[in-house]
C-alpha cells in the first residue's frame, strides 16, 4: 500500500492585506500581534509579560521664537511618550558609533541603485570621512570631532536604510538595530544644530529621505523648513552656497534634492501653500539632476511657476506654457521620455486645478479629464522595469486626486503597486490617499 501523503499545517505568515500595522509598537510588530496602541505600554505586551518596545519615531522640528535670538531650530528628541532613562540610552548608543573609517569598510548595499539619493548621500559622507582621516594623519585636522561623529552616524544610518527594509517598508517590523541608528543620528543631529554646524544638512537630508520613502505622501515640509533655517544661517545667496560647498562635498546636490522635495510637496496641495525654500535654492539644478529625476528643465520651470501662483496671476501665459508641454507628449518612446511625459501632464493638472474662473468650470473639467487620460496612457505604455518609475510619483498622485473613471483608478493602482526600488515598496501611503478620494467619488 503506498504511503499516505503527509499533511502539513501551513500557518499564514505576515499581516493580512489592507490592515495597517505601521503604527503598532515594535514588540507587537515583531510578534505579528495586533497592538492596541496604548501608551506608554500596550496591553498585548503587558498580558504577554513583555516589555513594550515603543512606537514608530518621527522627527518633529521645533523652533525658538524668542526675540533677539538666531538659534537654528532643531528636531525634537523623539515624538514619543516614554519614561525610559534617555541619558543612559544616549550613552549606550554613542558607544555603538563606529570610527570614521568603518562605514567605508562596509560598502553600501547594491540593492539601491545609482538613482537613489541615498547612494549619493553615502558617497558624500564617505568623502568627508576620508578627507578628515587624511588631514588628521598630516596633523592639519580642520574638521571637528562633532562633525566626524555626525557624518559617521549618517553613514551608519544610510547603511541601515540601504541594507534592510525596516525604514523603507511599513510591512516590516522595525528592528532594534535600525531604531538604534535612527536615535543615534537624532542625538548627533541635535548636538550639531545647537552650534548651527553646516554639516548638519547631511543629517537633515537623511531624515528627509526617510520621511519621503515612509511617511504620508507630500507631508515632508518640516524637514525643508529645518534645512532652510540652517542654510539661512550660513548662506543667503548662491555665491555663499558655492563657497560653503567647497568644505561640504555634495552640498549643492543635497540642496537640489531638498528643493525637489519642496516643489513636489507644494504641488500636492491646493490650499495656497507656497514653496519653503527661496528661488535661488530652486536654481541650483543642473542638466544631470533633471536627467536623474526624469523631468525636463522647461517642464520644471512651468511647475515652479505654478507653485508661485502663475495660474492665478497670469492664467493666459500659464495656459500657453501648459499647451506647449502637452504638445511634446508622445514624441519619444524611451524610458526617460515616459517619465518626462508624465511630468508634462502633471503640469497641466496642477495648473487647471489652481484656476479659479467659475465661468470656465465645464471646460476646466473636460481638460482635466483629458490630461489624466493622457497621463494614464503614458503609465500604461511604460515598462514595469522603467528605472524612472519612482520619479513618476508626483504625476501619479496628482492624477489620482483627479481620477474620473474606474479605468483611471485601475491604471494608477497598478502604478503604485509597482512603484518599487530595489524590491522595496516606495510611497506606501500614496495609494491609500488616492483610494480615499476614489471612494468619495464612488469610483471604487
Short mmCIF file of N, CA and C in Angstrom, two decimals, residues 250-334:
data_model
loop_
_atom_site.label_atom_id
_atom_site.label_comp_id
_atom_site.label_asym_id
_atom_site.label_seq_id
_atom_site.Cartn_x
_atom_site.Cartn_y
_atom_site.Cartn_z
N UNK A 250 29.18 67.63 -1.92
CA UNK A 250 27.80 67.25 -2.22
C UNK A 250 26.75 68.19 -1.70
N UNK A 251 27.15 69.33 -1.12
CA UNK A 251 26.17 70.24 -0.53
C UNK A 251 25.16 70.73 -1.57
N UNK A 252 25.63 71.11 -2.74
CA UNK A 252 24.71 71.62 -3.76
C UNK A 252 23.75 70.53 -4.21
N UNK A 253 24.23 69.29 -4.31
CA UNK A 253 23.34 68.18 -4.67
C UNK A 253 22.30 67.94 -3.59
N UNK A 254 22.70 68.08 -2.33
CA UNK A 254 21.74 67.93 -1.22
C UNK A 254 20.68 69.01 -1.28
N UNK A 255 21.10 70.27 -1.49
CA UNK A 255 20.14 71.38 -1.59
C UNK A 255 19.20 71.16 -2.77
N UNK A 256 19.74 70.67 -3.90
CA UNK A 256 18.89 70.42 -5.07
C UNK A 256 17.83 69.37 -4.75
N UNK A 257 18.22 68.30 -4.07
CA UNK A 257 17.22 67.26 -3.75
C UNK A 257 16.17 67.79 -2.77
N UNK A 258 16.59 68.58 -1.78
CA UNK A 258 15.63 69.16 -0.85
C UNK A 258 14.69 70.13 -1.57
N UNK A 259 15.23 70.88 -2.54
CA UNK A 259 14.40 71.79 -3.33
C UNK A 259 13.39 71.00 -4.16
N UNK A 260 13.79 69.85 -4.67
CA UNK A 260 12.88 69.00 -5.43
C UNK A 260 11.76 68.49 -4.53
N UNK A 261 12.12 68.06 -3.31
CA UNK A 261 11.10 67.65 -2.34
C UNK A 261 10.15 68.80 -2.03
N UNK A 262 10.71 70.01 -1.91
CA UNK A 262 9.91 71.21 -1.63
C UNK A 262 8.90 71.44 -2.75
N UNK A 263 9.36 71.35 -3.99
CA UNK A 263 8.47 71.57 -5.14
C UNK A 263 7.37 70.51 -5.19
N UNK A 264 7.76 69.24 -5.06
CA UNK A 264 6.77 68.16 -5.15
C UNK A 264 5.75 68.24 -4.02
N UNK A 265 6.23 68.53 -2.80
CA UNK A 265 5.32 68.63 -1.67
C UNK A 265 4.33 69.76 -1.83
N UNK A 266 4.79 70.89 -2.37
CA UNK A 266 3.90 72.04 -2.57
C UNK A 266 2.86 71.76 -3.65
N UNK A 267 3.25 71.05 -4.71
CA UNK A 267 2.33 70.76 -5.80
C UNK A 267 1.24 69.77 -5.39
N UNK A 268 1.44 69.01 -4.33
CA UNK A 268 0.40 68.08 -3.89
C UNK A 268 -0.73 68.79 -3.17
N UNK A 269 -0.58 70.06 -2.90
CA UNK A 269 -1.58 70.81 -2.14
C UNK A 269 -2.25 71.85 -3.02
N UNK A 270 -3.51 72.08 -2.75
CA UNK A 270 -4.26 73.09 -3.48
C UNK A 270 -4.84 74.14 -2.52
N UNK A 271 -4.23 74.24 -1.33
CA UNK A 271 -4.72 75.16 -0.31
C UNK A 271 -3.96 76.48 -0.28
N UNK A 272 -3.22 76.76 -1.34
CA UNK A 272 -2.46 78.01 -1.38
C UNK A 272 -1.08 77.91 -0.76
N UNK A 273 -0.63 76.71 -0.42
CA UNK A 273 0.71 76.52 0.15
C UNK A 273 1.76 77.00 -0.84
N UNK A 274 2.82 77.60 -0.31
CA UNK A 274 3.88 78.12 -1.15
C UNK A 274 5.18 77.39 -0.86
N UNK A 275 6.15 77.60 -1.74
CA UNK A 275 7.46 76.99 -1.56
C UNK A 275 8.12 77.50 -0.29
N UNK A 276 8.86 76.62 0.37
CA UNK A 276 9.55 76.99 1.60
C UNK A 276 10.93 77.57 1.30
N UNK A 277 11.65 76.93 0.41
CA UNK A 277 12.98 77.42 0.04
C UNK A 277 12.87 78.62 -0.89
N UNK A 278 13.92 79.43 -0.92
CA UNK A 278 13.93 80.63 -1.75
C UNK A 278 14.13 80.27 -3.22
N UNK A 279 13.87 81.24 -4.08
CA UNK A 279 14.02 81.00 -5.52
C UNK A 279 15.44 80.58 -5.89
N UNK A 280 16.43 81.18 -5.23
CA UNK A 280 17.81 80.84 -5.60
C UNK A 280 18.15 79.40 -5.20
N UNK A 281 17.48 78.88 -4.17
CA UNK A 281 17.66 77.47 -3.84
C UNK A 281 17.16 76.59 -4.98
N UNK A 282 16.10 77.06 -5.64
CA UNK A 282 15.49 76.29 -6.72
C UNK A 282 16.19 76.51 -8.06
N UNK A 283 17.29 77.24 -8.04
CA UNK A 283 18.06 77.45 -9.26
C UNK A 283 19.40 76.74 -9.22
N UNK A 284 19.54 75.77 -8.32
CA UNK A 284 20.81 75.04 -8.22
C UNK A 284 20.80 73.78 -9.09
N UNK A 285 19.67 73.49 -9.74
CA UNK A 285 19.59 72.29 -10.56
C UNK A 285 20.47 72.42 -11.81
N UNK A 286 21.06 71.30 -12.19
CA UNK A 286 21.78 71.26 -13.46
C UNK A 286 21.16 70.19 -14.35
N UNK A 287 21.70 70.03 -15.55
CA UNK A 287 21.13 69.07 -16.50
C UNK A 287 21.18 67.64 -15.97
N UNK A 288 22.25 67.31 -15.23
CA UNK A 288 22.37 65.96 -14.68
C UNK A 288 21.23 65.66 -13.71
N UNK A 289 20.86 66.67 -12.91
CA UNK A 289 19.78 66.45 -11.95
C UNK A 289 18.46 66.24 -12.68
N UNK A 290 18.17 67.08 -13.66
CA UNK A 290 16.92 66.92 -14.40
C UNK A 290 16.87 65.56 -15.10
N UNK A 291 18.03 65.12 -15.58
CA UNK A 291 18.08 63.81 -16.22
C UNK A 291 17.83 62.70 -15.20
N UNK A 292 18.32 62.91 -13.98
CA UNK A 292 18.18 61.89 -12.95
C UNK A 292 16.71 61.70 -12.55
N UNK A 293 15.99 62.80 -12.35
CA UNK A 293 14.61 62.70 -11.86
C UNK A 293 13.59 62.60 -12.99
N UNK A 294 14.06 62.66 -14.23
CA UNK A 294 13.14 62.45 -15.35
C UNK A 294 12.19 63.60 -15.61
N UNK A 295 12.61 64.81 -15.26
CA UNK A 295 11.77 65.98 -15.52
C UNK A 295 12.57 66.97 -16.36
N UNK A 296 12.11 67.30 -17.58
CA UNK A 296 12.85 68.27 -18.41
C UNK A 296 12.93 69.63 -17.73
N UNK A 297 14.00 70.35 -18.02
CA UNK A 297 14.22 71.65 -17.40
C UNK A 297 13.08 72.62 -17.70
N UNK A 298 12.58 72.62 -18.94
CA UNK A 298 11.50 73.55 -19.27
C UNK A 298 10.21 73.19 -18.55
N UNK A 299 9.98 71.89 -18.35
CA UNK A 299 8.79 71.47 -17.61
C UNK A 299 8.91 71.84 -16.13
N UNK A 300 10.12 71.70 -15.59
CA UNK A 300 10.34 72.10 -14.20
C UNK A 300 10.01 73.58 -14.01
N UNK A 301 10.42 74.41 -14.96
CA UNK A 301 10.15 75.85 -14.83
C UNK A 301 8.65 76.13 -14.82
N UNK A 302 7.89 75.37 -15.61
CA UNK A 302 6.43 75.54 -15.59
C UNK A 302 5.88 75.13 -14.23
N UNK A 303 6.33 74.00 -13.71
CA UNK A 303 5.87 73.53 -12.41
C UNK A 303 6.23 74.54 -11.32
N UNK A 304 7.43 75.09 -11.41
CA UNK A 304 7.87 76.09 -10.43
C UNK A 304 7.00 77.34 -10.52
N UNK A 305 6.70 77.78 -11.73
CA UNK A 305 5.85 78.97 -11.89
C UNK A 305 4.46 78.74 -11.31
N UNK A 306 3.96 77.51 -11.47
CA UNK A 306 2.63 77.20 -10.94
C UNK A 306 2.62 77.30 -9.42
N UNK A 307 3.69 76.82 -8.77
CA UNK A 307 3.74 76.92 -7.31
C UNK A 307 3.86 78.37 -6.85
N UNK A 308 4.35 79.23 -7.73
CA UNK A 308 4.48 80.65 -7.38
C UNK A 308 3.21 81.43 -7.67
N UNK A 309 2.14 80.75 -8.14
CA UNK A 309 0.86 81.41 -8.33
C UNK A 309 0.61 81.92 -9.72
N UNK A 310 1.37 81.46 -10.73
CA UNK A 310 1.19 81.97 -12.09
C UNK A 310 -0.18 81.64 -12.66
N UNK A 311 -0.79 80.53 -12.20
CA UNK A 311 -2.11 80.15 -12.72
C UNK A 311 -3.16 81.20 -12.37
N UNK A 312 -2.94 81.92 -11.28
CA UNK A 312 -3.88 82.96 -10.88
C UNK A 312 -3.46 84.33 -11.42
N UNK A 313 -2.17 84.64 -11.33
CA UNK A 313 -1.71 85.96 -11.74
C UNK A 313 -1.59 86.10 -13.25
N UNK A 314 -1.31 85.01 -13.94
CA UNK A 314 -1.15 85.07 -15.40
C UNK A 314 -1.75 83.80 -16.02
N UNK A 315 -3.07 83.65 -15.96
CA UNK A 315 -3.68 82.41 -16.46
C UNK A 315 -3.44 82.17 -17.94
N UNK A 316 -3.43 83.22 -18.76
CA UNK A 316 -3.21 83.04 -20.18
C UNK A 316 -1.79 82.53 -20.45
N UNK A 317 -0.82 83.16 -19.81
CA UNK A 317 0.56 82.73 -20.00
C UNK A 317 0.77 81.31 -19.53
N UNK A 318 0.17 80.94 -18.40
CA UNK A 318 0.29 79.57 -17.88
C UNK A 318 -0.35 78.58 -18.83
N UNK A 319 -1.50 78.95 -19.39
CA UNK A 319 -2.19 78.07 -20.34
C UNK A 319 -1.33 77.81 -21.56
N UNK A 320 -0.68 78.85 -22.06
CA UNK A 320 0.20 78.69 -23.23
C UNK A 320 1.37 77.76 -22.89
N UNK A 321 1.94 77.94 -21.70
CA UNK A 321 3.04 77.08 -21.27
C UNK A 321 2.61 75.62 -21.19
N UNK A 322 1.41 75.40 -20.63
CA UNK A 322 0.90 74.04 -20.47
C UNK A 322 0.64 73.40 -21.83
N UNK A 323 0.04 74.17 -22.75
CA UNK A 323 -0.23 73.63 -24.09
C UNK A 323 1.09 73.24 -24.77
N UNK A 324 2.10 74.05 -24.57
CA UNK A 324 3.42 73.75 -25.14
C UNK A 324 3.97 72.45 -24.58
N UNK A 325 3.77 72.22 -23.28
CA UNK A 325 4.25 70.98 -22.67
C UNK A 325 3.46 69.77 -23.20
N UNK A 326 2.16 69.90 -23.28
CA UNK A 326 1.33 68.78 -23.75
C UNK A 326 1.63 68.45 -25.21
N UNK A 327 2.04 69.44 -25.98
CA UNK A 327 2.34 69.18 -27.39
C UNK A 327 3.57 68.29 -27.56
N UNK A 328 4.38 68.17 -26.51
CA UNK A 328 5.60 67.35 -26.57
C UNK A 328 5.38 65.93 -26.07
N UNK A 329 4.19 65.64 -25.57
CA UNK A 329 3.91 64.30 -25.05
C UNK A 329 3.84 63.30 -26.20
N UNK A 330 4.53 62.17 -26.05
CA UNK A 330 4.45 61.10 -27.02
C UNK A 330 5.42 61.21 -28.18
N UNK A 331 6.37 62.15 -28.12
CA UNK A 331 7.31 62.32 -29.23
C UNK A 331 8.39 61.25 -29.22
N UNK A 332 8.59 60.61 -28.08
CA UNK A 332 9.64 59.59 -27.97
C UNK A 332 9.09 58.44 -27.12
N UNK A 333 9.70 57.27 -27.26
CA UNK A 333 9.21 56.09 -26.55
C UNK A 333 10.24 55.53 -25.57
N UNK A 334 11.21 56.36 -25.19
CA UNK A 334 12.25 55.89 -24.26
C UNK A 334 11.73 55.94 -22.82
#
